[in-house]
Coordinates of C-alpha atoms in Angstrom, one line a residue:
X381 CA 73.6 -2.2 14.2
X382 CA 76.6 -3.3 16.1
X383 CA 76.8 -6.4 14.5
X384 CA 75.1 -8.5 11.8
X385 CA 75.4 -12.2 11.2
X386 CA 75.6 -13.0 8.0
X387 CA 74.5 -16.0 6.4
X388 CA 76.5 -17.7 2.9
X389 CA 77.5 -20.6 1.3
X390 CA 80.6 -23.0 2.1
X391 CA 80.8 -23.7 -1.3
X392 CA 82.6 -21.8 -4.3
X393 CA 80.8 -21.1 -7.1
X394 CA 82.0 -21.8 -10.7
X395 CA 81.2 -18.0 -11.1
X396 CA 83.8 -15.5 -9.1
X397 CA 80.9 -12.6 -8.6
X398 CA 79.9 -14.3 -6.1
X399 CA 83.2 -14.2 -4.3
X400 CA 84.2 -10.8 -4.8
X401 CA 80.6 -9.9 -3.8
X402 CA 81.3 -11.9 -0.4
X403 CA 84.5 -10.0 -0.7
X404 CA 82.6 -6.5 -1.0
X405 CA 80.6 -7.2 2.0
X406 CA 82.8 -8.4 4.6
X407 CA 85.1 -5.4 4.4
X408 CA 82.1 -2.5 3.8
X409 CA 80.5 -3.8 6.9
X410 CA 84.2 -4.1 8.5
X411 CA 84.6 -0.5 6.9
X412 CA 81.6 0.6 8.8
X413 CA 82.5 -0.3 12.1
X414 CA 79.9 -3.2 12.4
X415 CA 81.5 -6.9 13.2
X416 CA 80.0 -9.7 11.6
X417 CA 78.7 -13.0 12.8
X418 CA 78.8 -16.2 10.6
X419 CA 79.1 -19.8 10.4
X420 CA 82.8 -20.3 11.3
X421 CA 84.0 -21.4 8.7
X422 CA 86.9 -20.8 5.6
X423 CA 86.1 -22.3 2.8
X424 CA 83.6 -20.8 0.0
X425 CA 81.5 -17.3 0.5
X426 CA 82.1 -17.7 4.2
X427 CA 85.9 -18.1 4.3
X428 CA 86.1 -14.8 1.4
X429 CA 83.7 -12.4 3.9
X430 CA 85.8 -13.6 6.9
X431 CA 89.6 -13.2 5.4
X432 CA 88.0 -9.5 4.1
X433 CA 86.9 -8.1 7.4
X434 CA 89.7 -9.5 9.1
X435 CA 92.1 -7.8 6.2
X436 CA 89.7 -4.3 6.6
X437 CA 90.1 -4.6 10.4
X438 CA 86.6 -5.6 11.1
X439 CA 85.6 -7.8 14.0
X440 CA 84.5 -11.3 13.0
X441 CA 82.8 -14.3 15.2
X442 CA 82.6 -17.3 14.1
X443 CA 80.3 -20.0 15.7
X444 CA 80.6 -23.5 14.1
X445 CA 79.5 -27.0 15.4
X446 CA 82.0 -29.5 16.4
X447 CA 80.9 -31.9 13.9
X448 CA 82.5 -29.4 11.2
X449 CA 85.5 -28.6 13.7
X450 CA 86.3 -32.2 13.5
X451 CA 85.6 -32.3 9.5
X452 CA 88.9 -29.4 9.8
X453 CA 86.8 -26.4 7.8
X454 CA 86.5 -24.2 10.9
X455 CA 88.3 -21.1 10.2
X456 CA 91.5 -20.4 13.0
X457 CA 92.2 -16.6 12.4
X458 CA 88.8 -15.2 13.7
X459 CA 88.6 -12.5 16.3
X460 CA 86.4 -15.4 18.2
X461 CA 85.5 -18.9 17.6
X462 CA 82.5 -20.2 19.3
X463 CA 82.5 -24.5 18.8
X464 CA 78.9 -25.1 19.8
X465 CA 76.8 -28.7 20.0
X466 CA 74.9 -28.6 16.8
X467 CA 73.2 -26.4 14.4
X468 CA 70.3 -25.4 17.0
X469 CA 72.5 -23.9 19.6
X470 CA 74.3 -22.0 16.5
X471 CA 71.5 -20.6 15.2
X472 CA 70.6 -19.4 18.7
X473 CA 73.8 -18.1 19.0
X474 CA 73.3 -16.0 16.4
X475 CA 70.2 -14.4 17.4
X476 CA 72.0 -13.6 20.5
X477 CA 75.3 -12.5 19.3
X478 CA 73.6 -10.2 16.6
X479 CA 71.4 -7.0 15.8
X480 CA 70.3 -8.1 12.3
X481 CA 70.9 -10.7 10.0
X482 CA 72.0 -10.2 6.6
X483 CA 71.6 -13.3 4.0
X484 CA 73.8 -13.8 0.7
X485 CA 73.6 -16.5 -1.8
X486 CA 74.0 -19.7 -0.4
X487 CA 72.4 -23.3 -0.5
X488 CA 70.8 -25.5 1.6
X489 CA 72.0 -24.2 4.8
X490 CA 71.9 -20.8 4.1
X491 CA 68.0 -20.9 3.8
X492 CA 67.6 -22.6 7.2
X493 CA 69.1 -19.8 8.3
X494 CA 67.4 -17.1 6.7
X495 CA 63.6 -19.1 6.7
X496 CA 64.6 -19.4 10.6
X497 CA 65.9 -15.8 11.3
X498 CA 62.2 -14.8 9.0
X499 CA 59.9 -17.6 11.4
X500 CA 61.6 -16.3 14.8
X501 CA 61.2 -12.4 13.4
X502 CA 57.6 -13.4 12.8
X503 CA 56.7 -15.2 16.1
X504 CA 58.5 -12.5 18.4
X505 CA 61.8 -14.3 19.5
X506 CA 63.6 -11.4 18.0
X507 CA 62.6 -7.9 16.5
X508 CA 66.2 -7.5 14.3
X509 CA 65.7 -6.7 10.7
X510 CA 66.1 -9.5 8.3
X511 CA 68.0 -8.8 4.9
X512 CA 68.0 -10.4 1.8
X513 CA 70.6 -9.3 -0.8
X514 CA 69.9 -10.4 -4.3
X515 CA 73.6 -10.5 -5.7
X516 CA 73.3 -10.8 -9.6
X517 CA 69.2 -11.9 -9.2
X518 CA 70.4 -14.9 -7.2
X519 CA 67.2 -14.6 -5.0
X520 CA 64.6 -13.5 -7.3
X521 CA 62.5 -16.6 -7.8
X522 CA 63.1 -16.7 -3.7
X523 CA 61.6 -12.9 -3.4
X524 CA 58.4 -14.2 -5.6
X525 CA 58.0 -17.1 -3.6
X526 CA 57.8 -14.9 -0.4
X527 CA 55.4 -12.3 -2.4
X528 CA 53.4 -15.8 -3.4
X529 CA 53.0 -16.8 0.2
X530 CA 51.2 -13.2 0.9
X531 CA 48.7 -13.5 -2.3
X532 CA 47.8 -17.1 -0.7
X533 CA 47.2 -16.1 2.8
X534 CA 50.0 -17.9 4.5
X535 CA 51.6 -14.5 5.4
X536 CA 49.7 -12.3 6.9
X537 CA 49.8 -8.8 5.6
X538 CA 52.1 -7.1 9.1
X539 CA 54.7 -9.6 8.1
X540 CA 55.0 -8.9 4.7
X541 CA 57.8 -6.9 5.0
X542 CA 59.8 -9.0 7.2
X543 CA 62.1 -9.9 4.8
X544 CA 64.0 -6.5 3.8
X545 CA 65.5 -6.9 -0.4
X546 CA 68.1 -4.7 -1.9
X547 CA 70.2 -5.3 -5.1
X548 CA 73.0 -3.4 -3.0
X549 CA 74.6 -3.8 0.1
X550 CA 74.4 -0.1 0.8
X551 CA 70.3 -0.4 0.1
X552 CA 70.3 -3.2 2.2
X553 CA 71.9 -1.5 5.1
X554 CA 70.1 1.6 4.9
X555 CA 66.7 -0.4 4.7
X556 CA 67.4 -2.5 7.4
X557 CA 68.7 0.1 9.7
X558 CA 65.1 2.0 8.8
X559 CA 63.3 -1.2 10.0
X560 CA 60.3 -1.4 11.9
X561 CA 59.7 -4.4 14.2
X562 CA 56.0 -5.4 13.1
X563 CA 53.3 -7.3 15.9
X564 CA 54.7 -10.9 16.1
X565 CA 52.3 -13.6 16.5
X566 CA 53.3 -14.0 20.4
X567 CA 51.0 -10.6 20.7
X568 CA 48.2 -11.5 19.0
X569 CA 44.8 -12.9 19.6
X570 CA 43.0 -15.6 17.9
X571 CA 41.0 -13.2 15.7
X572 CA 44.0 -11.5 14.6
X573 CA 45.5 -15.0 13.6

């Protein structure tokens, strides 16, 4: 994996693990050789992962719409800085800029990104692994929704383990770079569906 985007909150948290966890990833993956995609922005969880791969050396692109460029949060220090239309050409950016994706706790906007990055994974726009790291349990009511969906019948069983969870970022990475891309829906027939 070349590069991952990654996928955070704007926002700061009252409690600072979740910075210094933002903090650990940017410069391990900087560390690593691997540049980092993300939202663009400097404030909260995205601002810490950007200013620590950019401290570690790391390469870091930033794509932001211009809505948020106007609104002065874009971050001016990044290796690039792609201002795009809106949130859809962002997200496609992403998918094209990136080998994986790589989601830490975040809000509202985080999970568009990771449900999208999970939906595209599943139709067959893209075959990148799609990781989950559950900083301090943050996602665990998120991992039993997703094991929820399965028992139901709204996930079919070879997509099951589309979404790759680690407590660690080394677990994450190591699972994700182990990933197999599973039959998207773009390759099956009717009965299979």
């Amino acid at each position: 994996m070349r590069r991952l985007a990654v996928y955070c909150g704007s926002a700061t948290p009252r409690d600072p693990l979740y910075l210094e966890a933002a903090r650990t990833v940017g410069r391990t993956l900087a560390e690593r050789g691997i540049g980092i995609v993300y939202g663009g922005g400097k404030l909260g969880l995205m601002g810490a992962i950007a200013d620590s791969a950019l401290a570690a050396g790391g390469e870091v692109i930033g794509v932001i719409p211009q809505a948020l460029v106007d609104a002065e949060v874009a971050h001016r220090g990044l290796s690039e800085l792609h201002v795009v239309a809106g949130m859809h050409e962002r997200k496609r950016l992403f998918t094209d800029l990136a080998d994986g994706f790589v989601t830490i706790p975040g809000g509202t906007g985080t999970m568009d990104e990771l449900w999208e990055a999970l939906s595209w994974a599943q139709l067959g726009y893209h075959a990148d692994p799609v990781g989950l790291l559950n900083t301090a349990g943050y996602y665990d009511h998120l991992i039993a929704f997703w094991a929820q969906m399965g028992q139901v019948g709204f996930l079919r069983p070879q997509h099951r383990d589309l979404l790759i969870v680690a407590d660690t970022l080394d677990g994450l990475l190591e699972r994700m770079a182990a990933h197999q891309p599973t039959q998207p829906i773009v390759r099956m027939t009717a009965a299979d569906l």
